[in-house]
Each structure stands twice: as C-alpha cells, then as structure tokens.
Amino acid sequence: MEAIKTIQDLIECYKKLPGIGFKTAERLAYATLHLTVEDRNRFILALTDANEKVQKCPKCGTFFDDQCPICSDLNRDHSVLLVVSDSKDILSIEKTNGYHGEYFSLKGTLSPLKNRTPEEIGIPQLKQRVEKEGIKEIILALPTDLEGETTAMYLANIYRDNPDVSITKLANGIPIGTDLEYLDNMTITSSLKGRVSLKKGN
Amino acid sequence: MEAIKTIQDLIECYKKLPGIGFKTAERLAYATLHLTVEDRNRFILALTDANEKVQKCPKCGTFFDDQCPICSDLNRDHSVLLVVSDSKDILSIEKTNGYHGEYFSLKGTLSPLKNRTPEEIGIPQLKQRVEKEGIKEIILALPTDLEGETTAMYLANIYRDNPDVSITKLANGIPIGTDLEYLDNMTITSSLKGRVSLKKGN
C-alpha cells in the first residue's frame, strides 16, 4: 500500500522543519490525521497568521505580530546592542531574562568563500544604527566557528579607534553542569584562556 | 519578552502531536516562521486536504483520499482478515509487504473498567463481516497487554465451535537483533513457550 497523497504532502511539510527526518515526519503526518478537525483548523489558522500577520522587525530582526516586543519596550537600555547572526538567537538570550538592551540581527557571518561580504550580511546597517542611536557597547553573540570569529574581528577592527564604543563578546568556557571529560579541547582551551580571578596574589 | 500570539498558537498546535513536548513545539514553531511563505501555504493546503478529502474506510479503518488502497485492491486475499485495535497499526503491517489479506480495525480493546464493551469496540461489525465475506482466518494483531489478551480470548471464544474460521495471533518472542540481556521476563517467557521446532526427535 502506497501512502495517500495527503499523507505524502504532510510528510514533505514536516520534513522541512529542522530535526525532523522521514520517519518522524511520517509519524507526525499520521498523527495529524488523527487530530480533530478543530485542532487541524487551529493549525491552519496559526499558519495563516504566520503568513499574514507576522513580520520581522526591521530594526532588530525579531518576529512580531503587533509591534516589536523588544524595540517598543521603553524600559530597555538603549545604549547596549547585542549582535546575533540569526534572529532566532535573540529568543535564547531573551529567555535568560538577564539582558535588557537592544538587538541587531546580522544576516549570517562573513565568508569570502560563500560570497558573504560585509554589505551582504548587513554591517553597514549595524554601523549606521550604532552611530545614530549613540550605542556605547556592542556585545557580540556570534557563532564560535571560524566565520563567526572572523566577523567578530572585523567588527572589533571597525571600532578600534573609536573611544565611544566598546565591543565585547560572550565568554567561551565550560557549560554549567558539564563534566570536563565530555568536552572538546577547543572549549577547555578557551576556558583556560579566559580564566577568571577569584583571589589576587602578589 | 513574551512569545507573540502566533508563536503561542503554533506551539499549542505542535504540542497536540504525540512525542512533541513544549521545548520541541517551541523549536518547531519558530522554525515554521522561518519557512518560506510557499512552504507554509503547502502546509496549509495539506492540512485542508486532511480536513476535506481524507476519509476513514468504513470497512477496514484505513485513511484514504480517493478510494481505500486496501479494500479496492482486487489482488488481495479476501479470505484472511487481520484485526488491529488501532487503524494506525495497519500501516506497520503494510510496510512489511508480507501480508496481503484484508483488515478490520477495532476501536480499542475490551475493558470492563473503562466501559469498553464488545459493542463499543465494534465486535458485532467484525462478526458480521466474517460471516458476510466468508473469512477463513482471523489474524489477531492486538496489543500484548492484559486488555489485548482479553479481547483475543473473547474473540477466540466466539468462534470456538465454528469449524470454518480459524483464529491466529501474531507470535510473541525475541525481536530480531535484540540481545536477551535487554529483554523483559515476559517476552523471554513468551519466546520459550512459543519455541519453534527445528528438528524433531523421537
């Protein structure tokens, strides 16, 4: 027995989502047929809303349906700008409740090989915003791969001679609750390099 | 930052699917916003089809959008009926390509405690079909729990004095490729009870 067309279509849809392989997509497709009509209608409505109502904030790259929950928040610190390479990283930071500044989302990281130039990934817009809004600190939360590091260096270089703007990047090191034995050498080396003083000697 | 309404709606939808908890639903909801409008439209269309086109075969319980791929297949053996307690089990059997008879899907298994009577789960319809179609063998592929066993016994009892109908059930035993040390006692006991002769002695 071949799967019917609707099942095949649903499988194709679920397979587009990250981390969903064929087997899981198939399971989800059949489960979708087992939902009630109301639940499927709710699903259709949510997807329609995603198409029609949801926009990306032109300033920070966050998704919003009414107004950007970050840029419209007057209680935020407007002098700090956290830079990510993908707008979905904003959520991870927001969830910590530990950051109250603003965001800027680059379109990826610099990569000469993949033809991603500073203009391509939106560095001119970042510079413009830093200047216009009088940003005092740029926090880089970029990927820890070679391209992320290159982008960080590139940005640090731009503001090297500008005394008004400081640039920091998120600390690399041992994740909380992880045993050293499970960690890669790069992470351990980073954590050694970035070690923190607990008590100063002479 | 609170998640926007569309995201919350999508999370609720994904959470209805089996095996999807809050964390995964959240990940999938954001991934859905990152899909292209075309992909989301395809998703909406597949869900609409599921609502409007897909039906459950009144005879065997399989989902179909045009005609039941099993009941409309003339090459199948119409004298054998495999009974499942949930129509989604039909797919698992079909995938093996090792069964070419017909199916009947009960609505669950007998359970006096949960008020699931023979009438409730569709045993009268099963009996009717066996009689009308001249079924020669009923293969039970019911759950291996107490309620599944009870249902199997109940059905076996119905046809005890009927010489025209034989009733079998799927063999219990060691799954292929599994080590004995990882198996529960019940499975090992079943496999011992149902041991298969390789060579007959005196």
mmCIF file of N, CA, C and O in Angstrom, chain A residues 72-139:
data_model
loop_
_atom_site.group_PDB
_atom_site.id
_atom_site.type_symbol
_atom_site.label_atom_id
_atom_site.label_comp_id
_atom_site.label_asym_id
_atom_site.label_seq_id
_atom_site.Cartn_x
_atom_site.Cartn_y
_atom_site.Cartn_z
ATOM 1 N N SER A 72 9.804 48.155 21.150
ATOM 2 C CA SER A 72 8.780 49.051 21.683
ATOM 3 C C SER A 72 8.839 49.130 23.211
ATOM 4 O O SER A 72 8.053 49.834 23.827
ATOM 5 N N ASP A 73 9.780 48.394 23.803
ATOM 6 C CA ASP A 73 9.889 48.372 25.262
ATOM 7 C C ASP A 73 10.771 49.537 25.725
ATOM 8 O O ASP A 73 11.976 49.551 25.508
ATOM 9 N N LEU A 74 10.126 50.515 26.378
ATOM 10 C CA LEU A 74 10.857 51.731 26.750
ATOM 11 C C LEU A 74 11.800 51.529 27.931
ATOM 12 O O LEU A 74 12.643 52.364 28.218
ATOM 13 N N ASN A 75 11.602 50.395 28.655
ATOM 14 C CA ASN A 75 12.440 50.160 29.831
ATOM 15 C C ASN A 75 13.787 49.539 29.491
ATOM 16 O O ASN A 75 14.578 49.234 30.370
ATOM 17 N N ARG A 76 14.036 49.328 28.218
ATOM 18 C CA ARG A 76 15.292 48.692 27.856
ATOM 19 C C ARG A 76 16.433 49.697 27.793
ATOM 20 O O ARG A 76 16.208 50.888 27.594
ATOM 21 N N ASP A 77 17.627 49.171 27.939
ATOM 22 C CA ASP A 77 18.815 50.016 27.896
ATOM 23 C C ASP A 77 19.176 50.257 26.425
ATOM 24 O O ASP A 77 19.626 49.341 25.731
ATOM 25 N N HIS A 78 18.979 51.473 25.968
ATOM 26 C CA HIS A 78 19.171 51.754 24.544
ATOM 27 C C HIS A 78 20.626 52.032 24.160
ATOM 28 O O HIS A 78 20.909 52.355 23.026
ATOM 29 N N SER A 79 21.507 51.893 25.141
ATOM 30 C CA SER A 79 22.906 52.176 24.813
ATOM 31 C C SER A 79 23.704 50.891 24.581
ATOM 32 O O SER A 79 24.873 50.939 24.249
ATOM 33 N N VAL A 80 23.047 49.744 24.783
ATOM 34 C CA VAL A 80 23.735 48.466 24.580
ATOM 35 C C VAL A 80 23.074 47.715 23.424
ATOM 36 O O VAL A 80 21.851 47.643 23.352
ATOM 37 N N LEU A 81 23.902 47.200 22.529
ATOM 38 C CA LEU A 81 23.373 46.499 21.363
ATOM 39 C C LEU A 81 23.999 45.112 21.286
ATOM 40 O O LEU A 81 25.222 44.982 21.192
ATOM 41 N N LEU A 82 23.166 44.077 21.339
ATOM 42 C CA LEU A 82 23.680 42.712 21.237
ATOM 43 C C LEU A 82 23.507 42.245 19.791
ATOM 44 O O LEU A 82 22.412 42.312 19.234
ATOM 45 N N VAL A 83 24.598 41.777 19.196
ATOM 46 C CA VAL A 83 24.579 41.404 17.781
ATOM 47 C C VAL A 83 24.569 39.885 17.630
ATOM 48 O O VAL A 83 25.439 39.196 18.177
ATOM 49 N N VAL A 84 23.566 39.363 16.922
ATOM 50 C CA VAL A 84 23.496 37.929 16.632
ATOM 51 C C VAL A 84 23.606 37.731 15.119
ATOM 52 O O VAL A 84 23.460 38.683 14.351
ATOM 53 N N SER A 85 23.867 36.487 14.720
ATOM 54 C CA SER A 85 23.962 36.237 13.281
ATOM 55 C C SER A 85 22.668 35.635 12.748
ATOM 56 O O SER A 85 22.526 35.426 11.552
ATOM 57 N N ASP A 86 21.735 35.345 13.650
ATOM 58 C CA ASP A 86 20.471 34.727 13.244
ATOM 59 C C ASP A 86 19.419 35.180 14.242
ATOM 60 O O ASP A 86 19.610 35.039 15.446
ATOM 61 N N SER A 87 18.303 35.703 13.740
ATOM 62 C CA SER A 87 17.339 36.313 14.657
ATOM 63 C C SER A 87 16.791 35.328 15.684
ATOM 64 O O SER A 87 16.330 35.737 16.740
ATOM 65 N N LYS A 88 16.869 34.030 15.401
ATOM 66 C CA LYS A 88 16.315 33.108 16.388
ATOM 67 C C LYS A 88 17.181 33.015 17.663
ATOM 68 O O LYS A 88 16.717 32.547 18.699
ATOM 69 N N ASP A 89 18.430 33.479 17.563
ATOM 70 C CA ASP A 89 19.277 33.508 18.752
ATOM 71 C C ASP A 89 18.789 34.544 19.766
ATOM 72 O O ASP A 89 19.095 34.452 20.955
ATOM 73 N N ILE A 90 18.028 35.540 19.277
ATOM 74 C CA ILE A 90 17.505 36.567 20.188
ATOM 75 C C ILE A 90 16.639 35.908 21.257
ATOM 76 O O ILE A 90 16.725 36.243 22.442
ATOM 77 N N LEU A 91 15.844 34.945 20.846
ATOM 78 C CA LEU A 91 14.970 34.255 21.789
ATOM 79 C C LEU A 91 15.769 33.590 22.906
ATOM 80 O O LEU A 91 15.402 33.671 24.080
ATOM 81 N N SER A 92 16.872 32.927 22.522
ATOM 82 C CA SER A 92 17.682 32.245 23.535
ATOM 83 C C SER A 92 18.198 33.231 24.569
ATOM 84 O O SER A 92 18.242 32.935 25.762
ATOM 85 N N ILE A 93 18.592 34.402 24.104
ATOM 86 C CA ILE A 93 19.093 35.413 25.040
ATOM 87 C C ILE A 93 17.936 35.948 25.884
ATOM 88 O O ILE A 93 18.040 36.063 27.113
ATOM 89 N N GLU A 94 16.809 36.238 25.241
ATOM 90 C CA GLU A 94 15.655 36.797 25.955
ATOM 91 C C GLU A 94 15.182 35.877 27.067
ATOM 92 O O GLU A 94 14.770 36.322 28.130
ATOM 93 N N LYS A 95 15.259 34.575 26.790
ATOM 94 C CA LYS A 95 14.760 33.601 27.766
ATOM 95 C C LYS A 95 15.539 33.633 29.072
ATOM 96 O O LYS A 95 15.036 33.207 30.098
ATOM 97 N N THR A 96 16.781 34.085 29.031
ATOM 98 C CA THR A 96 17.585 34.109 30.259
ATOM 99 C C THR A 96 17.107 35.214 31.195
ATOM 100 O O THR A 96 17.418 35.194 32.375
ATOM 101 N N ASN A 97 16.361 36.176 30.663
ATOM 102 C CA ASN A 97 15.942 37.334 31.457
ATOM 103 C C ASN A 97 17.122 38.100 32.020
ATOM 104 O O ASN A 97 16.978 38.826 33.008
ATOM 105 N N GLY A 98 18.286 37.900 31.440
ATOM 106 C CA GLY A 98 19.477 38.516 32.002
ATOM 107 C C GLY A 98 20.021 39.647 31.138
ATOM 108 O O GLY A 98 21.069 40.217 31.437
ATOM 109 N N TYR A 99 19.334 39.978 30.065
ATOM 110 C CA TYR A 99 19.808 41.029 29.177
ATOM 111 C C TYR A 99 18.664 41.989 28.892
ATOM 112 O O TYR A 99 17.550 41.552 28.560
ATOM 113 N N HIS A 100 18.915 43.277 29.023
ATOM 114 C CA HIS A 100 17.828 44.234 28.851
ATOM 115 C C HIS A 100 18.168 45.335 27.857
ATOM 116 O O HIS A 100 17.559 46.393 27.879
ATOM 117 N N GLY A 101 19.159 45.063 27.005
ATOM 118 C CA GLY A 101 19.491 46.045 25.988
ATOM 119 C C GLY A 101 18.735 45.761 24.704
ATOM 120 O O GLY A 101 17.716 45.073 24.703
ATOM 121 N N GLU A 102 19.258 46.284 23.594
ATOM 122 C CA GLU A 102 18.603 46.057 22.309
ATOM 123 C C GLU A 102 19.367 45.022 21.475
ATOM 124 O O GLU A 102 20.408 44.517 21.897
ATOM 125 N N TYR A 103 18.811 44.723 20.298
ATOM 126 C CA TYR A 103 19.404 43.686 19.456
ATOM 127 C C TYR A 103 19.638 44.175 18.042
ATOM 128 O O TYR A 103 18.945 45.067 17.548
ATOM 129 N N PHE A 104 20.612 43.552 17.407
ATOM 130 C CA PHE A 104 20.768 43.714 15.965
ATOM 131 C C PHE A 104 21.060 42.336 15.386
ATOM 132 O O PHE A 104 21.932 41.613 15.876
ATOM 133 N N SER A 105 20.321 41.997 14.338
ATOM 134 C CA SER A 105 20.497 40.678 13.749
ATOM 135 C C SER A 105 21.189 40.790 12.401
ATOM 136 O O SER A 105 20.624 41.329 11.446
ATOM 137 N N LEU A 106 22.411 40.276 12.331
ATOM 138 C CA LEU A 106 23.109 40.207 11.040
ATOM 139 C C LEU A 106 22.486 39.086 10.210
ATOM 140 O O LEU A 106 21.846 38.195 10.751
ATOM 141 N N LYS A 107 22.702 39.148 8.916
ATOM 142 C CA LYS A 107 22.219 38.044 8.069
ATOM 143 C C LYS A 107 23.350 37.046 7.866
ATOM 144 O O LYS A 107 23.908 36.925 6.783
ATOM 145 N N GLY A 108 23.717 36.343 8.947
ATOM 146 C CA GLY A 108 24.786 35.370 8.857
ATOM 147 C C GLY A 108 26.129 35.965 9.252
ATOM 148 O O GLY A 108 26.194 37.049 9.844
ATOM 149 N N THR A 109 27.207 35.268 8.909
ATOM 150 C CA THR A 109 28.554 35.713 9.245
ATOM 151 C C THR A 109 29.359 35.912 7.967
ATOM 152 O O THR A 109 28.988 35.395 6.917
ATOM 153 N N LEU A 110 30.436 36.634 8.084
ATOM 154 C CA LEU A 110 31.300 36.897 6.917
ATOM 155 C C LEU A 110 31.916 35.616 6.394
ATOM 156 O O LEU A 110 32.374 34.778 7.177
ATOM 157 N N SER A 111 31.920 35.457 5.092
ATOM 158 C CA SER A 111 32.577 34.301 4.494
ATOM 159 C C SER A 111 32.922 34.605 3.050
ATOM 160 O O SER A 111 32.058 34.615 2.176
ATOM 161 N N PRO A 112 34.205 34.875 2.800
ATOM 162 C CA PRO A 112 34.613 35.195 1.429
ATOM 163 C C PRO A 112 34.290 34.032 0.481
ATOM 164 O O PRO A 112 33.860 34.245 -0.659
ATOM 165 N N LEU A 113 34.439 32.811 0.976
ATOM 166 C CA LEU A 113 34.194 31.640 0.124
ATOM 167 C C LEU A 113 32.740 31.549 -0.312
ATOM 168 O O LEU A 113 32.430 31.164 -1.433
ATOM 169 N N LYS A 114 31.843 31.882 0.618
ATOM 170 C CA LYS A 114 30.416 31.786 0.283
ATOM 171 C C LYS A 114 29.882 33.129 -0.193
ATOM 172 O O LYS A 114 28.675 33.340 -0.227
ATOM 173 N N ASN A 115 30.811 34.046 -0.497
ATOM 174 C CA ASN A 115 30.412 35.337 -1.048
ATOM 175 C C ASN A 115 29.550 36.164 -0.091
ATOM 176 O O ASN A 115 28.684 36.905 -0.534
ATOM 177 N N ARG A 116 29.773 35.983 1.206
ATOM 178 C CA ARG A 116 29.032 36.796 2.165
ATOM 179 C C ARG A 116 29.929 37.956 2.610
ATOM 180 O O ARG A 116 30.774 37.814 3.472
ATOM 181 N N THR A 117 29.709 39.083 1.975
ATOM 182 C CA THR A 117 30.511 40.273 2.248
ATOM 183 C C THR A 117 29.898 41.063 3.403
ATOM 184 O O THR A 117 28.768 40.798 3.811
ATOM 185 N N PRO A 118 30.636 42.065 3.939
ATOM 186 C CA PRO A 118 30.071 42.906 4.999
ATOM 187 C C PRO A 118 28.740 43.532 4.580
ATOM 188 O O PRO A 118 27.806 43.593 5.392
ATOM 189 N N GLU A 119 28.631 43.958 3.309
ATOM 190 C CA GLU A 119 27.394 44.583 2.836
ATOM 191 C C GLU A 119 26.253 43.566 2.833
ATOM 192 O O GLU A 119 25.135 43.870 3.233
ATOM 193 N N GLU A 120 26.605 42.359 2.386
ATOM 194 C CA GLU A 120 25.628 41.268 2.291
ATOM 195 C C GLU A 120 24.990 40.947 3.638
ATOM 196 O O GLU A 120 23.786 40.711 3.727
ATOM 197 N N ILE A 121 25.793 40.925 4.685
ATOM 198 C CA ILE A 121 25.256 40.479 5.982
ATOM 199 C C ILE A 121 24.742 41.650 6.822
ATOM 200 O O ILE A 121 24.271 41.451 7.938
ATOM 201 N N GLY A 122 24.836 42.863 6.284
ATOM 202 C CA GLY A 122 24.177 43.991 6.961
ATOM 203 C C GLY A 122 25.052 44.799 7.904
ATOM 204 O O GLY A 122 24.531 45.479 8.789
ATOM 205 N N ILE A 123 26.373 44.744 7.722
ATOM 206 C CA ILE A 123 27.248 45.520 8.615
ATOM 207 C C ILE A 123 27.068 47.035 8.430
ATOM 208 O O ILE A 123 27.075 47.760 9.424
ATOM 209 N N PRO A 124 26.830 47.546 7.193
ATOM 210 C CA PRO A 124 26.578 48.987 7.067
ATOM 211 C C PRO A 124 25.385 49.447 7.927
ATOM 212 O O PRO A 124 25.453 50.493 8.577
ATOM 213 N N GLN A 125 24.314 48.648 7.934
ATOM 214 C CA GLN A 125 23.138 48.988 8.742
ATOM 215 C C GLN A 125 23.475 48.981 10.232
ATOM 216 O O GLN A 125 22.991 49.813 10.994
ATOM 217 N N LEU A 126 24.311 48.020 10.628
ATOM 218 C CA LEU A 126 24.727 47.966 12.031
ATOM 219 C C LEU A 126 25.492 49.225 12.401
ATOM 220 O O LEU A 126 25.212 49.874 13.422
ATOM 221 N N LYS A 127 26.447 49.603 11.531
ATOM 222 C CA LYS A 127 27.256 50.801 11.791
ATOM 223 C C LYS A 127 26.369 52.041 11.909
ATOM 224 O O LYS A 127 26.528 52.863 12.820
ATOM 225 N N GLN A 128 25.424 52.128 10.985
ATOM 226 C CA GLN A 128 24.504 53.246 10.960
ATOM 227 C C GLN A 128 23.717 53.339 12.266
ATOM 228 O O GLN A 128 23.562 54.416 12.847
ATOM 229 N N ARG A 129 23.280 52.193 12.727
ATOM 230 C CA ARG A 129 22.461 52.183 13.938
ATOM 231 C C ARG A 129 23.304 52.562 15.158
ATOM 232 O O ARG A 129 22.854 53.310 16.022
ATOM 233 N N VAL A 130 24.520 52.046 15.222
ATOM 234 C CA VAL A 130 25.411 52.352 16.340
ATOM 235 C C VAL A 130 25.626 53.862 16.420
ATOM 236 O O VAL A 130 25.567 54.468 17.495
ATOM 237 N N GLU A 131 25.823 54.450 15.243
ATOM 238 C CA GLU A 131 26.105 55.885 15.183
ATOM 239 C C GLU A 131 24.865 56.703 15.553
ATOM 240 O O GLU A 131 24.903 57.581 16.421
ATOM 241 N N LYS A 132 23.753 56.351 14.915
ATOM 242 C CA LYS A 132 22.519 57.119 15.073
ATOM 243 C C LYS A 132 21.977 57.054 16.497
ATOM 244 O O LYS A 132 21.451 58.036 17.024
ATOM 245 N N GLU A 133 22.106 55.891 17.121
ATOM 246 C CA GLU A 133 21.494 55.722 18.437
ATOM 247 C C GLU A 133 22.481 55.913 19.580
ATOM 248 O O GLU A 133 22.134 55.705 20.740
ATOM 249 N N GLY A 134 23.699 56.276 19.236
ATOM 250 C CA GLY A 134 24.690 56.512 20.284
ATOM 251 C C GLY A 134 24.960 55.300 21.156
ATOM 252 O O GLY A 134 25.014 55.397 22.381
ATOM 253 N N ILE A 135 25.089 54.120 20.493
ATOM 254 C CA ILE A 135 25.361 52.884 21.239
ATOM 255 C C ILE A 135 26.723 52.988 21.924
ATOM 256 O O ILE A 135 27.709 53.422 21.332
ATOM 257 N N LYS A 136 26.762 52.552 23.197
ATOM 258 C CA LYS A 136 28.015 52.621 23.960
ATOM 259 C C LYS A 136 28.735 51.275 24.000
ATOM 260 O O LYS A 136 29.949 51.214 24.129
ATOM 261 N N GLU A 137 27.941 50.188 23.967
ATOM 262 C CA GLU A 137 28.569 48.865 23.990
ATOM 263 C C GLU A 137 27.913 47.941 22.975
ATOM 264 O O GLU A 137 26.688 47.860 22.903
ATOM 265 N N ILE A 138 28.759 47.271 22.195
ATOM 266 C CA ILE A 138 28.271 46.245 21.273
ATOM 267 C C ILE A 138 28.675 44.894 21.844
ATOM 268 O O ILE A 138 29.869 44.646 22.069
ATOM 269 N N ILE A 139 27.691 44.056 22.130
ATOM 270 C CA ILE A 139 28.001 42.709 22.632
ATOM 271 C C ILE A 139 27.844 41.739 21.469
ATOM 272 O O ILE A 139 26.758 41.642 20.875
#
